[in-house]
Short mmCIF file of C-alpha atoms and ligand atoms in Angstrom, two decimals:
data_model
loop_
_atom_site.label_atom_id
_atom_site.label_comp_id
_atom_site.label_asym_id
_atom_site.label_seq_id
_atom_site.Cartn_x
_atom_site.Cartn_y
_atom_site.Cartn_z
CA MET A 1496 37.75 -62.92 61.33
CA ARG A 1497 40.60 -60.47 60.06
CA ILE A 1498 40.34 -56.75 60.34
CA ASP A 1499 43.03 -54.72 58.84
CA LEU A 1500 43.04 -51.00 60.08
CA LEU A 1501 44.65 -48.29 57.85
CA THR A 1502 45.54 -44.92 59.69
CA ILE A 1503 48.07 -42.19 59.67
CA PHE A 1504 47.51 -42.53 63.70
CA PRO A 1505 48.49 -46.39 64.24
CA GLY A 1506 48.78 -45.44 68.03
CA TYR A 1507 45.47 -44.18 68.45
CA PHE A 1508 44.43 -47.72 68.17
CA SER A 1509 46.34 -49.19 71.01
CA GLY A 1510 43.78 -48.38 73.60
CA PRO A 1511 40.67 -50.06 72.11
CA LEU A 1512 42.60 -52.92 70.77
CA GLU A 1513 44.21 -53.88 73.95
CA THR A 1514 40.98 -53.66 76.15
CA SER A 1515 38.35 -55.73 77.54
CA LEU A 1516 36.62 -58.19 75.21
CA VAL A 1517 38.44 -56.93 72.07
CA ALA A 1518 41.66 -58.01 73.59
CA THR A 1519 40.33 -61.38 74.85
CA ALA A 1520 38.88 -61.88 71.05
CA GLN A 1521 42.58 -61.45 69.70
CA ALA A 1522 44.17 -63.32 72.44
CA ASP A 1523 42.04 -66.68 71.92
CA GLY A 1524 42.14 -66.11 67.78
CA THR A 1525 38.55 -65.04 67.29
CA VAL A 1526 39.56 -61.93 65.39
CA ASP A 1527 43.15 -60.87 63.92
CA ILE A 1528 43.32 -57.35 63.84
CA ARG A 1529 46.28 -55.53 62.06
CA VAL A 1530 46.94 -51.93 62.40
CA HIS A 1531 48.93 -50.38 59.32
CA ASP A 1532 50.48 -46.96 58.86
CA LEU A 1533 49.50 -45.30 55.65
CA ARG A 1534 52.88 -43.38 55.82
CA ASP A 1535 54.56 -46.61 54.96
CA TRP A 1536 53.16 -46.67 51.32
CA THR A 1537 54.40 -42.85 50.94
CA THR A 1538 57.25 -42.45 48.47
CA ASP A 1539 58.28 -39.02 49.01
CA ARG A 1540 61.01 -38.04 51.66
CA HIS A 1541 58.32 -36.00 53.61
CA ARG A 1542 56.04 -39.16 53.72
CA SER A 1543 53.01 -37.04 52.77
CA VAL A 1544 49.81 -38.66 52.61
CA ASP A 1545 47.87 -35.39 51.58
CA ASP A 1546 48.13 -32.70 49.16
CA SER A 1547 46.29 -29.41 48.26
CA PRO A 1548 42.99 -29.75 46.22
CA TYR A 1549 42.79 -29.15 42.31
CA GLY A 1550 40.51 -26.30 41.70
CA GLY A 1551 41.70 -24.66 44.88
CA GLY A 1552 39.79 -24.31 48.35
CA ALA A 1553 40.74 -24.80 51.94
CA GLY A 1554 42.09 -27.85 53.40
CA MET A 1555 44.10 -30.54 52.33
CA VAL A 1556 42.98 -33.74 50.42
CA MET A 1557 44.05 -37.28 50.93
CA ARG A 1558 46.20 -38.80 48.37
CA ALA A 1559 44.53 -41.68 46.18
CA ASP A 1560 48.18 -42.97 45.20
CA VAL A 1561 49.09 -43.58 48.66
CA LEU A 1562 45.70 -44.99 49.78
CA VAL A 1563 45.26 -47.27 46.50
CA ALA A 1564 48.56 -48.67 47.07
CA ALA A 1565 47.89 -49.25 50.61
CA ALA A 1566 44.67 -51.03 49.97
CA GLU A 1567 46.39 -53.37 47.37
CA SER A 1568 49.12 -54.54 49.74
CA VAL A 1569 46.66 -55.17 52.35
CA TRP A 1570 44.18 -56.99 50.37
CA ASN A 1571 46.93 -59.27 49.01
CA ASP A 1572 48.74 -59.52 52.07
CA VAL A 1573 52.30 -58.17 50.68
CA PRO A 1574 54.49 -55.57 52.12
CA PRO A 1575 54.40 -51.77 51.21
CA GLY A 1576 56.18 -51.27 47.75
CA THR A 1577 55.28 -54.60 46.31
CA GLN A 1578 53.43 -53.83 43.06
CA VAL A 1579 50.13 -55.47 42.37
CA ALA A 1580 49.38 -56.49 38.73
CA PRO A 1581 46.77 -55.70 37.31
CA PRO A 1582 45.98 -52.88 39.48
CA GLN A 1583 43.46 -53.65 42.26
CA HIS A 1584 43.85 -57.16 41.68
CA VAL A 1585 43.27 -59.33 44.88
CA ALA A 1586 44.98 -62.60 44.65
CA GLY A 1587 42.67 -65.59 45.20
CA GLY A 1588 39.22 -63.86 45.19
CA PRO A 1589 37.09 -60.62 45.26
CA ARG A 1590 38.51 -57.83 47.07
CA PRO A 1591 37.57 -58.03 50.88
CA ARG A 1592 34.82 -55.50 52.29
CA THR A 1593 36.66 -52.45 52.53
CA VAL A 1594 34.98 -49.56 54.26
CA LEU A 1595 35.84 -46.08 54.07
CA LEU A 1596 35.17 -44.01 57.12
CA THR A 1597 33.66 -40.61 56.14
CA PRO A 1598 30.98 -38.24 57.42
CA ARG A 1599 29.36 -38.42 53.80
CA GLY A 1600 28.81 -42.48 54.25
CA ARG A 1601 25.68 -44.26 55.06
CA THR A 1602 25.10 -44.28 58.68
CA LEU A 1603 26.01 -47.05 60.84
CA THR A 1604 23.34 -49.36 62.17
CA GLN A 1605 23.19 -52.62 64.08
CA ALA A 1606 21.83 -54.24 60.78
CA LEU A 1607 25.26 -53.14 58.81
CA VAL A 1608 27.30 -54.31 61.85
CA ARG A 1609 25.48 -57.50 61.50
CA GLU A 1610 26.29 -57.75 57.95
CA LEU A 1611 30.03 -56.89 58.42
CA ALA A 1612 30.44 -59.36 61.32
CA GLU A 1613 29.55 -62.07 58.59
CA GLU A 1614 32.54 -61.06 56.58
CA GLU A 1615 35.72 -63.22 56.71
CA ARG A 1616 38.12 -59.96 56.24
CA LEU A 1617 37.37 -56.34 56.65
CA VAL A 1618 39.54 -53.37 55.89
CA LEU A 1619 38.60 -50.23 57.57
CA LEU A 1620 40.20 -47.18 55.98
CA CYS A 1621 40.34 -44.06 58.03
CA GLY A 1622 40.41 -40.68 56.53
CA ARG A 1623 41.83 -37.45 57.69
CA TYR A 1624 42.13 -34.08 56.47
CA GLU A 1625 39.18 -31.99 54.58
CA GLY A 1626 38.67 -34.91 52.12
CA ILE A 1627 39.47 -37.84 50.44
CA ASP A 1628 40.73 -38.01 46.53
CA GLU A 1629 37.51 -39.35 44.83
CA ARG A 1630 39.51 -42.06 43.21
CA VAL A 1631 39.58 -43.68 46.55
CA HIS A 1632 35.85 -43.94 46.48
CA ASP A 1633 35.98 -45.34 43.12
CA LEU A 1634 38.90 -47.64 43.29
CA VAL A 1635 39.16 -48.87 46.71
CA ALA A 1636 35.89 -48.59 48.82
CA THR A 1637 33.15 -51.13 48.74
CA ASP A 1638 31.34 -49.28 51.28
CA GLU A 1639 31.35 -45.81 52.83
CA VAL A 1640 30.29 -45.40 56.60
CA SER A 1641 29.36 -42.93 58.78
CA VAL A 1642 29.17 -43.18 62.56
CA GLY A 1643 26.49 -40.05 62.71
CA ASP A 1644 25.54 -36.73 61.49
CA TYR A 1645 28.57 -35.03 63.07
CA VAL A 1646 32.24 -34.30 61.81
CA LEU A 1647 35.10 -35.97 63.64
CA MET A 1648 38.67 -35.01 62.94
CA GLY A 1649 39.16 -38.42 61.39
CA GLY A 1650 37.96 -41.78 60.93
CA GLU A 1651 39.80 -43.46 63.80
CA VAL A 1652 36.96 -43.26 66.35
CA ALA A 1653 34.38 -44.27 63.64
CA ALA A 1654 36.60 -47.53 62.92
CA ALA A 1655 37.08 -48.05 66.65
CA ALA A 1656 33.44 -48.04 67.07
CA ILE A 1657 33.00 -50.59 64.09
CA VAL A 1658 35.45 -52.91 65.59
CA GLU A 1659 33.79 -52.82 68.99
CA ALA A 1660 30.32 -53.50 67.43
CA VAL A 1661 31.55 -56.20 64.98
CA VAL A 1662 33.75 -58.16 67.39
CA ARG A 1663 31.06 -58.40 69.95
CA LEU A 1664 28.93 -60.39 67.59
CA LEU A 1665 31.51 -62.94 66.69
CA PRO A 1666 30.66 -66.28 68.33
CA GLY A 1667 32.01 -66.99 71.63
CA VAL A 1668 32.81 -63.19 72.67
CA LEU A 1669 29.91 -62.38 74.63
CA GLY A 1670 29.65 -64.41 77.81
CA ASN A 1671 25.82 -64.92 77.69
CA ALA A 1672 24.53 -65.66 74.20
CA GLU A 1673 21.12 -64.04 75.01
CA SER A 1674 22.49 -60.63 75.78
CA ALA A 1675 23.35 -59.88 72.27
CA VAL A 1676 19.84 -60.64 71.09
CA LEU A 1677 18.05 -58.94 73.73
CA GLU A 1678 19.94 -55.45 73.63
CA SER A 1679 19.17 -52.16 72.18
CA PHE A 1680 18.28 -52.06 68.55
CA GLU A 1681 18.24 -55.98 67.88
CA GLN A 1682 14.60 -55.73 68.42
CA GLY A 1683 14.11 -52.40 66.86
CA LEU A 1684 13.64 -50.93 70.28
CA LEU A 1685 15.60 -49.35 72.89
CA GLU A 1686 16.48 -51.59 75.91
CA HIS A 1687 14.58 -51.66 79.11
CA PRO A 1688 15.88 -50.24 82.07
CA HIS A 1689 18.10 -52.57 84.44
CA TYR A 1690 18.48 -52.58 88.21
CA THR A 1691 20.75 -54.43 90.63
CA ARG A 1692 21.32 -54.09 94.26
CA PRO A 1693 20.45 -52.42 96.39
CA VAL A 1694 16.83 -52.48 96.58
CA GLU A 1695 16.52 -48.88 97.67
CA LEU A 1696 18.99 -46.09 96.95
CA ARG A 1697 18.48 -42.38 97.85
CA GLY A 1698 14.50 -43.08 97.78
CA HIS A 1699 14.85 -44.83 94.42
CA THR A 1700 13.18 -48.25 94.72
CA VAL A 1701 13.72 -51.25 92.35
CA PRO A 1702 10.26 -51.95 90.72
CA GLU A 1703 8.26 -54.34 92.88
CA VAL A 1704 7.70 -56.67 89.70
CA LEU A 1705 11.30 -57.37 89.01
CA ARG A 1706 11.38 -58.73 92.69
CA SER A 1707 8.28 -60.85 92.28
CA GLY A 1708 9.76 -64.03 90.56
CA ASP A 1709 6.74 -63.69 87.99
CA HIS A 1710 8.70 -64.37 84.98
CA GLY A 1711 5.63 -63.51 82.71
CA ALA A 1712 5.05 -60.32 84.37
CA ILE A 1713 8.59 -59.46 84.33
CA ALA A 1714 8.73 -60.01 80.43
CA ALA A 1715 5.74 -58.02 79.88
CA TRP A 1716 6.86 -55.03 82.16
CA ARG A 1717 10.27 -55.08 80.23
CA ALA A 1718 8.52 -55.12 76.95
CA GLU A 1719 6.27 -52.05 77.81
CA ARG A 1720 9.36 -50.08 79.15
CA ALA A 1721 11.32 -50.56 76.27
CA LEU A 1722 8.30 -49.49 73.93
CA GLU A 1723 7.79 -46.49 76.25
CA ARG A 1724 11.38 -45.55 76.23
CA THR A 1725 11.65 -45.89 72.43
CA ARG A 1726 8.35 -43.83 71.71
CA GLN A 1727 9.96 -40.89 74.30
CA VAL A 1728 13.71 -41.05 72.77
CA ARG A 1729 13.50 -42.47 69.24
CA PRO A 1730 9.92 -42.44 67.98
CA ASP A 1731 11.78 -42.92 64.41
CA LEU A 1732 12.62 -46.32 65.37
CA LEU A 1733 8.70 -47.07 65.57
CA GLY A 1734 7.82 -45.94 62.05
CA PRO A 1735 5.19 -43.44 61.15
CA GLY A 1736 2.49 -44.97 63.29
CA GLY A 1737 4.68 -44.80 66.30
CA THR A 1738 3.77 -48.42 67.34
N1 LIG B 666 35.25 -39.03 59.82
C1 LIG B 666 35.08 -37.64 60.39
N2 LIG B 666 33.62 -37.66 60.71
C2 LIG B 666 33.18 -38.97 60.46
C3 LIG B 666 31.83 -39.61 60.80
N3 LIG B 666 31.00 -38.94 61.34
N4 LIG B 666 31.85 -40.91 60.50
C4 LIG B 666 32.72 -41.45 59.97
N5 LIG B 666 34.07 -40.98 59.71
C5 LIG B 666 34.25 -39.87 59.97
#
């Protein structure tokens, strides 16, 4: 898979991309991640990516001309400044899945992550400032995604979250193939509790059943704890009946 990240803070991604399994997945060729500085597509001497809003109001708006040009270059794998004709054309096929990170998008879920992980290419567009010119939504984005009902300073954290969630689903990234399937959300429930040594810590003991060796009883205990935890913390995952 290839992932292109478009941002005005390319340096932000050095940590997330150089750490742990995301770094390994790049090193072994499972994923090819490229970070692009949106300012490379500006044409004025201040390299501005934002401007004041038509109609007035507080805050700055991200410019559509810069973002559209950047997306066209990245889609077609051509350097900044190369004209793409006709506009928004993508050589050799449909436009890659292009996700605009914005609090007004649909909320990221594990189901959407699974869908994105099936794509050959992903382009993640990080917004900043008070807003993004509506024509970016019209001309560039195939999807608009939010990572939750709160407002970040920009889309970078959200894009990093998508990278992590998607990369861990790519074949060969997780050591234990089972673990991706048994985790929170994959079964529509939160995960059951986990324990490792020591058996006792400050009066808190590992439940007897987990040390029993009875695999049936362990599975039943885990299913019950997962359901109980989901009921307590995320009853919305269980639907109206709560079961
Ligand atoms: N940019 C600012 N807030 C965001 C959010 N909650 N999700 C995605 N992108 C954002």
